[in-house]
CSV table of C-alpha atoms in Angstrom, one decimal:
chain,number,residue,atom,x,y,z
P,4,MET,CA,55.5,42.0,168.8
P,5,SER,CA,53.6,40.3,171.6
P,6,GLN,CA,51.0,42.1,173.5
P,7,VAL,CA,52.7,44.8,175.5
P,8,LEU,CA,49.5,45.8,177.3
P,9,THR,CA,47.2,43.2,178.8
P,10,GLN,CA,43.9,43.9,180.6
P,11,ASP,CA,45.3,42.7,184.0
P,12,ARG,CA,47.8,45.6,183.9
P,13,ILE,CA,45.1,48.3,183.6
P,14,THR,CA,43.7,49.8,186.8
P,15,ILE,CA,41.5,52.7,188.0
P,16,VAL,CA,42.6,54.1,191.3
P,17,THR,CA,40.4,56.2,193.6
P,18,GLY,CA,41.9,58.1,196.4
P,19,THR,CA,45.0,60.3,196.7
P,20,VAL,CA,48.5,59.1,195.9
P,21,THR,CA,51.9,60.7,195.6
P,22,GLN,CA,54.0,60.8,192.5
P,23,GLU,CA,56.4,58.2,194.1
P,24,GLU,CA,53.5,55.9,195.0
P,25,ALA,CA,52.2,56.1,191.4
P,26,ILE,CA,55.7,55.2,190.1
P,27,ARG,CA,55.9,52.3,192.6
P,28,ARG,CA,52.5,51.0,191.3
P,29,ALA,CA,53.7,51.2,187.7
P,30,ALA,CA,57.0,49.4,188.6
P,31,ASP,CA,55.2,46.7,190.6
P,32,ALA,CA,52.8,46.0,187.7
P,33,LEU,CA,55.7,45.6,185.3
P,34,GLU,CA,57.5,43.4,187.7
P,35,ALA,CA,54.4,41.2,188.2
P,36,ALA,CA,54.3,40.8,184.5
P,37,GLY,CA,57.8,39.5,184.5
P,38,ALA,CA,59.0,42.4,182.3
P,39,VAL,CA,61.4,43.9,184.9
P,40,THR,CA,63.4,43.0,188.0
P,41,ASP,CA,62.8,44.8,191.3
P,42,GLU,CA,65.8,47.1,190.6
P,43,TYR,CA,63.7,48.9,187.9
P,44,PHE,CA,61.8,51.0,190.4
P,45,GLU,CA,65.0,52.7,191.6
P,46,ALA,CA,65.9,53.4,187.9
P,47,MET,CA,62.5,54.9,187.4
P,48,LEU,CA,63.0,57.2,190.3
P,49,ALA,CA,66.5,58.1,189.0
P,50,ARG,CA,65.0,59.0,185.6
P,51,GLU,CA,62.5,61.3,187.3
P,52,GLN,CA,65.3,63.0,189.2
P,53,SER,CA,67.1,63.8,185.9
P,54,VAL,CA,64.1,64.7,183.8
P,55,SER,CA,60.3,64.7,184.4
P,56,THR,CA,58.4,62.0,182.6
P,57,TYR,CA,55.3,64.3,182.4
P,58,MET,CA,54.2,64.3,178.8
P,59,GLY,CA,51.3,66.7,178.8
P,60,ASN,CA,47.5,66.0,178.4
P,61,LEU,CA,47.4,64.6,182.0
P,62,LEU,CA,49.9,61.8,181.1
P,63,ALA,CA,53.2,60.7,182.7
P,64,ILE,CA,55.2,57.8,181.4
P,65,PRO,CA,57.7,56.8,184.1
P,66,HIS,CA,60.5,54.5,182.8
P,67,GLY,CA,64.0,53.5,183.8
P,68,THR,CA,67.3,55.1,182.9
P,69,ASN,CA,69.6,53.8,180.2
P,70,ASP,CA,71.7,52.2,182.9
P,71,ALA,CA,68.8,49.9,183.9
P,72,LYS,CA,68.9,47.8,180.7
P,73,GLU,CA,69.8,44.7,182.7
P,74,ALA,CA,66.7,45.1,184.8
P,75,VAL,CA,64.4,44.9,181.7
P,76,ARG,CA,63.5,41.3,180.7
P,77,ASP,CA,60.7,42.1,178.2
P,78,SER,CA,58.7,44.9,176.7
P,79,ALA,CA,55.5,45.8,178.6
P,80,LEU,CA,53.2,48.5,179.7
P,81,SER,CA,51.1,49.2,182.7
P,82,PHE,CA,48.3,51.7,182.6
P,83,THR,CA,46.7,53.4,185.6
P,84,ARG,CA,44.0,56.1,185.6
P,85,TYR,CA,43.8,58.1,188.8
P,86,GLU,CA,40.5,59.6,189.8
P,87,THR,CA,42.2,62.2,191.9
P,88,PRO,CA,44.9,64.2,190.0
P,89,ILE,CA,48.5,63.6,191.1
P,90,ASP,CA,50.9,66.6,191.5
P,91,TRP,CA,53.7,65.6,189.1
P,92,ASP,CA,56.3,68.2,189.9
P,93,GLY,CA,53.7,71.0,189.5
P,94,ASP,CA,51.8,69.3,186.6
P,95,GLU,CA,48.4,67.5,186.9
P,96,VAL,CA,48.6,63.8,186.0
P,97,ARG,CA,45.6,61.5,185.8
P,98,PHE,CA,47.2,58.7,183.7
P,99,VAL,CA,50.4,56.9,184.5
P,100,VAL,CA,51.8,54.6,181.9
P,101,GLY,CA,54.7,52.5,183.2
P,102,ILE,CA,56.9,51.3,180.3
P,103,ALA,CA,59.7,48.8,179.9
P,104,GLY,CA,61.3,48.3,176.5
P,105,LYS,CA,63.6,45.4,175.7
P,106,ASP,CA,66.2,46.0,173.0
P,107,GLY,CA,65.0,49.5,172.2
P,108,GLY,CA,61.4,48.4,171.7
P,109,HIS,CA,60.1,51.2,173.9
P,110,MET,CA,60.4,53.8,171.2
P,111,GLU,CA,57.7,52.2,169.0
P,112,ILE,CA,55.5,51.7,172.1
P,113,LEU,CA,56.0,55.3,173.2
P,114,SER,CA,55.0,56.6,169.7
P,115,LYS,CA,51.7,54.7,169.9
P,116,ILE,CA,50.9,56.1,173.3
P,117,ALA,CA,51.8,59.6,172.1
P,118,ILE,CA,49.4,59.3,169.2
P,119,ILE,CA,46.5,58.3,171.5
P,120,PHE,CA,47.3,61.2,174.0
P,121,SER,CA,47.8,63.8,171.3
P,122,GLU,CA,44.0,63.7,170.6
P,123,ASP,CA,41.9,65.5,173.2
P,124,ASP,CA,38.9,63.4,172.2
P,125,GLU,CA,40.8,60.2,173.0
P,126,VAL,CA,41.9,61.6,176.4
P,127,ALA,CA,38.2,62.5,177.1
P,128,LYS,CA,37.2,58.9,176.3
P,129,LEU,CA,39.9,57.6,178.6
P,130,LEU,CA,38.7,59.8,181.4
P,131,ALA,CA,35.0,58.8,180.8
P,132,ALA,CA,35.7,55.0,180.7
P,133,GLU,CA,34.2,53.3,183.7
P,134,THR,CA,36.0,50.0,183.8
P,135,PRO,CA,39.5,48.6,183.0
P,136,GLU,CA,37.9,46.6,180.2
P,137,GLU,CA,36.7,49.9,178.6
P,138,LEU,CA,40.2,51.4,178.9
P,139,TYR,CA,41.7,48.3,177.4
P,140,THR,CA,39.5,48.6,174.4
P,141,LEU,CA,40.4,52.2,173.9
P,142,LEU,CA,44.1,51.4,174.3
P,143,SER,CA,44.2,48.2,172.3
P,144,GLU,CA,46.1,49.8,169.3
P,145,VAL,CA,49.3,49.8,171.3
P,146,ASN,CA,49.4,46.0,170.8
P,147,GLU,CA,49.2,46.3,167.0
């Protein structure tokens, strides 16, 4: 598997954003990477309408619906840490991981993200990281 997460798709955002703005940022990063078409954002919003992508431990993983397979060109991740918590349908989110999985590849990627975020110590390290480079180092196992 090629690198699904590259350092240029990791950002730290200060200031307040809405849930939809965070999803838009994730979709735009995936589109800029060439992983999805511009239709993917609408599919991400549709997914959120049917089921929340909040995963716990300050994490949301917005992704498209099954109907959006044609909008996915390649597997990729985007990662954004928000300094100000986002109200995600009543849950507090600080990390938004946009995901696109080609040919079912998202399941393996999701399991790697889930392992990282299942450990409170790892989440604390992600919160404490001061730069995208530090975040990339902490997240690099998703590419293995």
